[in-house]
Amino acid sequence: MSQQVSQRRRGTELEDTILEAAWAELHEVGYTRLTMEGVAARARTGKQVLYRRWRNRAELAVAAMRHKTGSIADQPPDTGTLRGDVIEVLRRMARRQHDIPREMLHGLMAESSEVQMDVAVIMADVMAGILERAATRGEIASAEVSPRVMSVPTDLLRHELVLTRHPITEELIAEIVDEVFLPLLGFVPGDDVQDQGPALRARPERARGRGF
C-alpha cells in the first residue's frame, strides 16, 4: 500500500508530505528520537526515498524547519537602511526560532557537522546582500567585510536563542546591532559615509587585518 502511494506522489507533492511528516515527528518524539524510518513510516513511503534527498536526519530536520517556518533567504528584508535591514533579519530569526523546540536546536548544534555547508552560508548570503545594498546607498564605503564580521549579529542572536534563557526583546536586538555590529563597520546611523571621513572608509581594512 505504501509503495503504491509513493508511486502516485512525485516531486514537490512527495517532498511536502515528507517534510510535514518530519515536522510532526519532531514535535511528537523530539529530535533525539527522530529517525528516518519513523518519518518514512508517517509519510507512507520508503526510507530510501528520504535518503535520496537528505543524507541524514539533521539535514531532514533543517529542511522540515524551513518548510514550516520559511527561509529568510526567500524574501530578504529591504527596509531602505542598513540598520533596519539587520534588525529585521534578527527579528525574523527570533520569530522563527520561537516555534522551534529548544531540544531540536541543541540536537542540531550537536550534529552540525552532519548538515551540508549550504545551510551554513544562507545567512551569510543574506547579510552580504544587505551590505551590498547599504554600500550602493552610500551608507558604508564597501560591502567587503570579513566573514567573521558579517556573521556577528546572527551569531550573537543564535547564542541568545540556543545557549541562554534570556527573552529576545527589541532592546536586545537593537543592542546587538547598535552596540556591536554597526560599530564594527564604523557606521553611525543617520550619517552618510561621505560625511564620516577617512576613518570609516579605512575601518573594514583594519578589521580584516585583525583577523575578524
PDB file of C-alpha atoms in Angstrom:
ATOM      1  CA  MET A   1       0.000   0.000   0.000  1.00  0.00           C
ATOM      2  CA  SER A   2       2.735   2.473   0.967  1.00  0.00           C
ATOM      3  CA  GLN A   3       4.610   1.605  -2.213  1.00  0.00           C
ATOM      4  CA  GLN A   4       1.547   2.388  -4.337  1.00  0.00           C
ATOM      5  CA  VAL A   5       1.015   5.682  -2.520  1.00  0.00           C
ATOM      6  CA  SER A   6       4.650   6.704  -3.022  1.00  0.00           C
ATOM      7  CA  GLN A   7       4.383   5.877  -6.732  1.00  0.00           C
ATOM      8  CA  ARG A   8       1.430   8.232  -7.139  1.00  0.00           C
ATOM      9  CA  ARG A   9       3.217  11.101  -5.388  1.00  0.00           C
ATOM     10  CA  ARG A  10       6.062  12.771  -7.211  1.00  0.00           C
ATOM     11  CA  GLY A  11       8.353  15.745  -6.889  1.00  0.00           C
ATOM     12  CA  THR A  12       7.085  18.606  -4.773  1.00  0.00           C
ATOM     13  CA  GLU A  13       3.991  16.769  -3.554  1.00  0.00           C
ATOM     14  CA  LEU A  14       6.013  13.870  -2.189  1.00  0.00           C
ATOM     15  CA  GLU A  15       8.636  16.159  -0.677  1.00  0.00           C
ATOM     16  CA  ASP A  16       5.979  18.293   1.029  1.00  0.00           C
ATOM     17  CA  THR A  17       4.423  15.158   2.512  1.00  0.00           C
ATOM     18  CA  ILE A  18       7.782  14.001   3.856  1.00  0.00           C
ATOM     19  CA  LEU A  19       8.625  17.405   5.362  1.00  0.00           C
ATOM     20  CA  GLU A  20       5.226  17.653   7.018  1.00  0.00           C
ATOM     21  CA  ALA A  21       5.760  14.167   8.428  1.00  0.00           C
ATOM     22  CA  ALA A  22       9.232  15.113   9.687  1.00  0.00           C
ATOM     23  CA  TRP A  23       7.870  18.210  11.407  1.00  0.00           C
ATOM     24  CA  ALA A  24       5.125  16.161  13.052  1.00  0.00           C
ATOM     25  CA  GLU A  25       7.666  13.584  14.216  1.00  0.00           C
ATOM     26  CA  LEU A  26       9.896  16.300  15.671  1.00  0.00           C
ATOM     27  CA  HIS A  27       7.048  17.601  17.797  1.00  0.00           C
ATOM     28  CA  GLU A  28       5.819  14.152  18.789  1.00  0.00           C
ATOM     29  CA  VAL A  29       9.046  12.303  19.627  1.00  0.00           C
ATOM     30  CA  GLY A  30      11.661  15.076  19.743  1.00  0.00           C
ATOM     31  CA  TYR A  31      14.905  15.416  17.843  1.00  0.00           C
ATOM     32  CA  THR A  32      16.876  12.857  19.863  1.00  0.00           C
ATOM     33  CA  ARG A  33      14.371  10.121  18.922  1.00  0.00           C
ATOM     34  CA  LEU A  34      13.828  11.272  15.352  1.00  0.00           C
ATOM     35  CA  THR A  35      14.656   8.574  12.796  1.00  0.00           C
ATOM     36  CA  MET A  36      14.485   8.388   9.036  1.00  0.00           C
ATOM     37  CA  GLU A  37      12.452   5.188   9.435  1.00  0.00           C
ATOM     38  CA  GLY A  38       9.903   6.943  11.637  1.00  0.00           C
ATOM     39  CA  VAL A  39       9.468   9.807   9.191  1.00  0.00           C
ATOM     40  CA  ALA A  40       9.182   7.403   6.255  1.00  0.00           C
ATOM     41  CA  ALA A  41       6.504   5.405   8.047  1.00  0.00           C
ATOM     42  CA  ARG A  42       4.492   8.543   8.867  1.00  0.00           C
ATOM     43  CA  ALA A  43       4.830   9.759   5.273  1.00  0.00           C
ATOM     44  CA  ARG A  44       3.927   6.279   3.997  1.00  0.00           C
ATOM     45  CA  THR A  45       6.983   5.969   1.817  1.00  0.00           C
ATOM     46  CA  GLY A  46      10.281   4.122   1.893  1.00  0.00           C
ATOM     47  CA  LYS A  47      13.284   5.422   3.805  1.00  0.00           C
ATOM     48  CA  GLN A  48      15.373   5.162   0.627  1.00  0.00           C
ATOM     49  CA  VAL A  49      13.192   7.961  -0.769  1.00  0.00           C
ATOM     50  CA  LEU A  50      14.311  10.161   2.131  1.00  0.00           C
ATOM     51  CA  TYR A  51      17.987   9.280   1.735  1.00  0.00           C
ATOM     52  CA  ARG A  52      17.879  10.298  -1.934  1.00  0.00           C
ATOM     53  CA  ARG A  53      17.025  13.835  -0.786  1.00  0.00           C
ATOM     54  CA  TRP A  54      18.707  14.200   2.613  1.00  0.00           C
ATOM     55  CA  ARG A  55      21.833  12.443   3.773  1.00  0.00           C
ATOM     56  CA  ASN A  56      20.816  12.220   7.432  1.00  0.00           C
ATOM     57  CA  ARG A  57      18.253  13.309   9.993  1.00  0.00           C
ATOM     58  CA  ALA A  58      19.983  16.631  10.652  1.00  0.00           C
ATOM     59  CA  GLU A  59      19.535  17.723   7.027  1.00  0.00           C
ATOM     60  CA  LEU A  60      15.957  16.447   7.063  1.00  0.00           C
ATOM     61  CA  ALA A  61      15.169  18.338  10.267  1.00  0.00           C
ATOM     62  CA  VAL A  62      16.582  21.586   8.872  1.00  0.00           C
ATOM     63  CA  ALA A  63      14.576  21.128   5.671  1.00  0.00           C
ATOM     64  CA  ALA A  64      11.406  20.490   7.689  1.00  0.00           C
ATOM     65  CA  MET A  65      12.064  23.594   9.759  1.00  0.00           C
ATOM     66  CA  ARG A  66      12.485  25.730   6.654  1.00  0.00           C
ATOM     67  CA  HIS A  67       9.399  24.207   5.080  1.00  0.00           C
ATOM     68  CA  LYS A  68       7.311  25.057   8.145  1.00  0.00           C
ATOM     69  CA  THR A  69       8.731  28.430   9.148  1.00  0.00           C
ATOM     70  CA  GLY A  70      10.093  29.722   5.848  1.00  0.00           C
ATOM     71  CA  SER A  71      13.591  30.855   4.958  1.00  0.00           C
ATOM     72  CA  ILE A  72      14.803  34.418   5.398  1.00  0.00           C
ATOM     73  CA  ALA A  73      16.722  33.992   2.154  1.00  0.00           C
ATOM     74  CA  ASP A  74      13.456  33.614   0.216  1.00  0.00           C
ATOM     75  CA  GLN A  75      12.461  37.215   0.984  1.00  0.00           C
ATOM     76  CA  PRO A  76      15.429  39.154   2.382  1.00  0.00           C
ATOM     77  CA  PRO A  77      14.479  42.389   4.145  1.00  0.00           C
ATOM     78  CA  ASP A  78      14.888  45.641   2.240  1.00  0.00           C
ATOM     79  CA  THR A  79      13.787  48.435   4.573  1.00  0.00           C
ATOM     80  CA  GLY A  80      15.884  51.095   2.899  1.00  0.00           C
ATOM     81  CA  THR A  81      18.538  51.325   5.626  1.00  0.00           C
ATOM     82  CA  LEU A  82      21.389  49.109   6.800  1.00  0.00           C
ATOM     83  CA  ARG A  83      20.268  49.279  10.418  1.00  0.00           C
ATOM     84  CA  GLY A  84      16.659  48.493   9.532  1.00  0.00           C
ATOM     85  CA  ASP A  85      17.620  45.508   7.384  1.00  0.00           C
ATOM     86  CA  VAL A  86      19.844  43.916  10.034  1.00  0.00           C
ATOM     87  CA  ILE A  87      17.245  44.468  12.758  1.00  0.00           C
ATOM     88  CA  GLU A  88      14.587  42.853  10.562  1.00  0.00           C
ATOM     89  CA  VAL A  89      16.816  39.822   9.939  1.00  0.00           C
ATOM     90  CA  LEU A  90      17.232  39.335  13.673  1.00  0.00           C
ATOM     91  CA  ARG A  91      13.514  39.820  14.301  1.00  0.00           C
ATOM     92  CA  ARG A  92      12.679  37.132  11.757  1.00  0.00           C
ATOM     93  CA  MET A  93      15.244  34.779  13.264  1.00  0.00           C
ATOM     94  CA  ALA A  94      13.738  35.298  16.708  1.00  0.00           C
ATOM     95  CA  ARG A  95      10.164  34.741  15.480  1.00  0.00           C
ATOM     96  CA  ARG A  96      11.137  31.598  13.602  1.00  0.00           C
ATOM     97  CA  GLN A  97      13.151  30.091  16.430  1.00  0.00           C
ATOM     98  CA  HIS A  98      10.275  30.718  18.832  1.00  0.00           C
ATOM     99  CA  ASP A  99       8.326  27.982  17.014  1.00  0.00           C
ATOM    100  CA  ILE A 100      11.201  25.505  17.101  1.00  0.00           C
ATOM    101  CA  PRO A 101      11.645  23.294  20.183  1.00  0.00           C
ATOM    102  CA  ARG A 102      14.800  24.174  22.120  1.00  0.00           C
ATOM    103  CA  GLU A 103      15.684  20.472  22.260  1.00  0.00           C
ATOM    104  CA  MET A 104      15.768  20.431  18.458  1.00  0.00           C
ATOM    105  CA  LEU A 105      18.142  23.402  18.342  1.00  0.00           C
ATOM    106  CA  HIS A 106      20.509  21.739  20.822  1.00  0.00           C
ATOM    107  CA  GLY A 107      20.364  18.488  18.859  1.00  0.00           C
ATOM    108  CA  LEU A 108      21.169  20.242  15.597  1.00  0.00           C
ATOM    109  CA  MET A 109      24.089  22.053  17.211  1.00  0.00           C
ATOM    110  CA  ALA A 110      25.488  18.727  18.400  1.00  0.00           C
ATOM    111  CA  GLU A 111      25.207  17.319  14.876  1.00  0.00           C
ATOM    112  CA  SER A 112      26.107  20.467  12.959  1.00  0.00           C
ATOM    113  CA  SER A 113      28.855  18.608  11.095  1.00  0.00           C
ATOM    114  CA  GLU A 114      26.143  16.438   9.559  1.00  0.00           C
ATOM    115  CA  VAL A 115      24.477  19.399   7.846  1.00  0.00           C
ATOM    116  CA  GLN A 116      25.711  20.378   4.402  1.00  0.00           C
ATOM    117  CA  MET A 117      27.650  23.616   4.126  1.00  0.00           C
ATOM    118  CA  ASP A 118      24.954  25.327   2.068  1.00  0.00           C
ATOM    119  CA  VAL A 119      22.900  25.523   5.269  1.00  0.00           C
ATOM    120  CA  ALA A 120      25.695  27.434   6.981  1.00  0.00           C
ATOM    121  CA  VAL A 121      26.123  30.010   4.214  1.00  0.00           C
ATOM    122  CA  ILE A 122      22.472  31.008   3.775  1.00  0.00           C
ATOM    123  CA  MET A 123      22.614  33.772   6.385  1.00  0.00           C
ATOM    124  CA  ALA A 124      25.989  34.892   5.055  1.00  0.00           C
ATOM    125  CA  ASP A 125      24.390  35.389   1.638  1.00  0.00           C
ATOM    126  CA  VAL A 126      21.531  37.365   3.190  1.00  0.00           C
ATOM    127  CA  MET A 127      23.950  39.595   5.096  1.00  0.00           C
ATOM    128  CA  ALA A 128      26.132  40.055   2.023  1.00  0.00           C
ATOM    129  CA  GLY A 129      23.113  41.298   0.081  1.00  0.00           C
ATOM    130  CA  ILE A 130      22.241  43.725   2.869  1.00  0.00           C
ATOM    131  CA  LEU A 131      25.767  45.133   2.920  1.00  0.00           C
ATOM    132  CA  GLU A 132      25.859  45.450  -0.853  1.00  0.00           C
ATOM    133  CA  ARG A 133      22.648  47.489  -0.843  1.00  0.00           C
ATOM    134  CA  ALA A 134      23.996  49.631   2.012  1.00  0.00           C
ATOM    135  CA  ALA A 135      27.163  50.324   0.024  1.00  0.00           C
ATOM    136  CA  THR A 136      25.099  51.242  -3.046  1.00  0.00           C
ATOM    137  CA  ARG A 137      23.073  53.704  -0.946  1.00  0.00           C
ATOM    138  CA  GLY A 138      26.292  55.226   0.398  1.00  0.00           C
ATOM    139  CA  GLU A 139      25.735  54.131   3.998  1.00  0.00           C
ATOM    140  CA  ILE A 140      29.052  52.270   4.072  1.00  0.00           C
ATOM    141  CA  ALA A 141      32.140  52.632   1.924  1.00  0.00           C
ATOM    142  CA  SER A 142      32.311  48.991   0.877  1.00  0.00           C
ATOM    143  CA  ALA A 143      30.427  45.729   1.290  1.00  0.00           C
ATOM    144  CA  GLU A 144      33.766  43.896   1.502  1.00  0.00           C
ATOM    145  CA  VAL A 145      33.991  42.817   5.131  1.00  0.00           C
ATOM    146  CA  SER A 146      35.335  39.606   6.579  1.00  0.00           C
ATOM    147  CA  PRO A 147      33.014  36.623   7.101  1.00  0.00           C
ATOM    148  CA  ARG A 148      33.584  36.883  10.859  1.00  0.00           C
ATOM    149  CA  VAL A 149      32.313  40.457  10.970  1.00  0.00           C
ATOM    150  CA  MET A 150      29.427  39.679   8.619  1.00  0.00           C
ATOM    151  CA  SER A 151      28.187  36.853  10.850  1.00  0.00           C
ATOM    152  CA  VAL A 152      28.441  38.742  14.144  1.00  0.00           C
ATOM    153  CA  PRO A 153      24.779  39.808  14.517  1.00  0.00           C
ATOM    154  CA  THR A 154      23.287  36.438  13.579  1.00  0.00           C
ATOM    155  CA  ASP A 155      25.856  34.536  15.659  1.00  0.00           C
ATOM    156  CA  LEU A 156      25.136  36.668  18.728  1.00  0.00           C
ATOM    157  CA  LEU A 157      21.395  36.223  18.379  1.00  0.00           C
ATOM    158  CA  ARG A 158      21.815  32.475  17.848  1.00  0.00           C
ATOM    159  CA  HIS A 159      23.853  32.372  21.060  1.00  0.00           C
ATOM    160  CA  GLU A 160      20.996  34.030  22.931  1.00  0.00           C
ATOM    161  CA  LEU A 161      18.433  31.707  21.375  1.00  0.00           C
ATOM    162  CA  VAL A 162      20.257  28.460  21.997  1.00  0.00           C
ATOM    163  CA  LEU A 163      22.587  28.881  24.954  1.00  0.00           C
ATOM    164  CA  THR A 164      20.702  31.249  27.254  1.00  0.00           C
ATOM    165  CA  ARG A 165      17.180  31.523  28.556  1.00  0.00           C
ATOM    166  CA  HIS A 166      17.045  35.263  28.051  1.00  0.00           C
ATOM    167  CA  PRO A 167      13.946  36.519  26.212  1.00  0.00           C
ATOM    168  CA  ILE A 168      14.638  38.031  22.801  1.00  0.00           C
ATOM    169  CA  THR A 169      13.472  41.616  23.128  1.00  0.00           C
ATOM    170  CA  GLU A 170      13.584  44.602  20.806  1.00  0.00           C
ATOM    171  CA  GLU A 171      16.127  46.125  23.179  1.00  0.00           C
ATOM    172  CA  LEU A 172      18.403  43.086  22.849  1.00  0.00           C
ATOM    173  CA  ILE A 173      18.196  43.140  19.065  1.00  0.00           C
ATOM    174  CA  ALA A 174      18.940  46.880  18.979  1.00  0.00           C
ATOM    175  CA  GLU A 175      21.886  46.356  21.331  1.00  0.00           C
ATOM    176  CA  ILE A 176      23.415  43.705  19.046  1.00  0.00           C
ATOM    177  CA  VAL A 177      23.036  45.961  16.016  1.00  0.00           C
ATOM    178  CA  ASP A 178      23.857  49.376  17.514  1.00  0.00           C
ATOM    179  CA  GLU A 179      26.498  48.486  20.088  1.00  0.00           C
ATOM    180  CA  VAL A 180      28.298  45.641  18.339  1.00  0.00           C
ATOM    181  CA  PHE A 181      27.703  45.220  14.607  1.00  0.00           C
ATOM    182  CA  LEU A 182      27.436  48.770  13.299  1.00  0.00           C
ATOM    183  CA  PRO A 183      30.492  49.950  15.273  1.00  0.00           C
ATOM    184  CA  LEU A 184      32.493  47.097  13.733  1.00  0.00           C
ATOM    185  CA  LEU A 185      31.649  48.619  10.363  1.00  0.00           C
ATOM    186  CA  GLY A 186      32.491  52.087  11.615  1.00  0.00           C
ATOM    187  CA  PHE A 187      28.895  53.042  10.860  1.00  0.00           C
ATOM    188  CA  VAL A 188      26.971  55.835  12.590  1.00  0.00           C
ATOM    189  CA  PRO A 189      23.195  55.579  11.973  1.00  0.00           C
ATOM    190  CA  GLY A 190      21.787  58.595  10.181  1.00  0.00           C
ATOM    191  CA  ASP A 191      25.082  59.710   8.641  1.00  0.00           C
ATOM    192  CA  ASP A 192      26.187  59.241   5.052  1.00  0.00           C
ATOM    193  CA  VAL A 193      29.511  57.506   4.586  1.00  0.00           C
ATOM    194  CA  GLN A 194      30.868  60.602   2.843  1.00  0.00           C
ATOM    195  CA  ASP A 195      30.242  62.653   5.999  1.00  0.00           C
ATOM    196  CA  GLN A 196      32.153  60.359   8.309  1.00  0.00           C
ATOM    197  CA  GLY A 197      35.645  60.923   6.994  1.00  0.00           C
ATOM    198  CA  PRO A 198      38.520  58.600   6.151  1.00  0.00           C
ATOM    199  CA  ALA A 199      38.373  56.713   9.456  1.00  0.00           C
ATOM    200  CA  LEU A 200      35.165  54.961   8.383  1.00  0.00           C
ATOM    201  CA  ARG A 201      36.489  54.145   4.947  1.00  0.00           C
ATOM    202  CA  ALA A 202      39.636  52.616   6.496  1.00  0.00           C
ATOM    203  CA  ARG A 203      37.793  50.643   9.170  1.00  0.00           C
ATOM    204  CA  PRO A 204      36.955  47.481   7.151  1.00  0.00           C
ATOM    205  CA  GLU A 205      40.605  47.075   6.124  1.00  0.00           C
ATOM    206  CA  ARG A 206      41.784  47.302   9.740  1.00  0.00           C
ATOM    207  CA  ALA A 207      39.174  44.775  10.763  1.00  0.00           C
ATOM    208  CA  ARG A 208      40.452  42.296   8.218  1.00  0.00           C
ATOM    209  CA  GLY A 209      43.995  42.856   9.456  1.00  0.00           C
ATOM    210  CA  ARG A 210      42.946  41.835  12.973  1.00  0.00           C
ATOM    211  CA  GLY A 211      41.605  38.532  11.662  1.00  0.00           C
ATOM    212  CA  PHE A 212      37.909  39.363  12.008  1.00  0.00           C
TER     213      PHE A 212
END
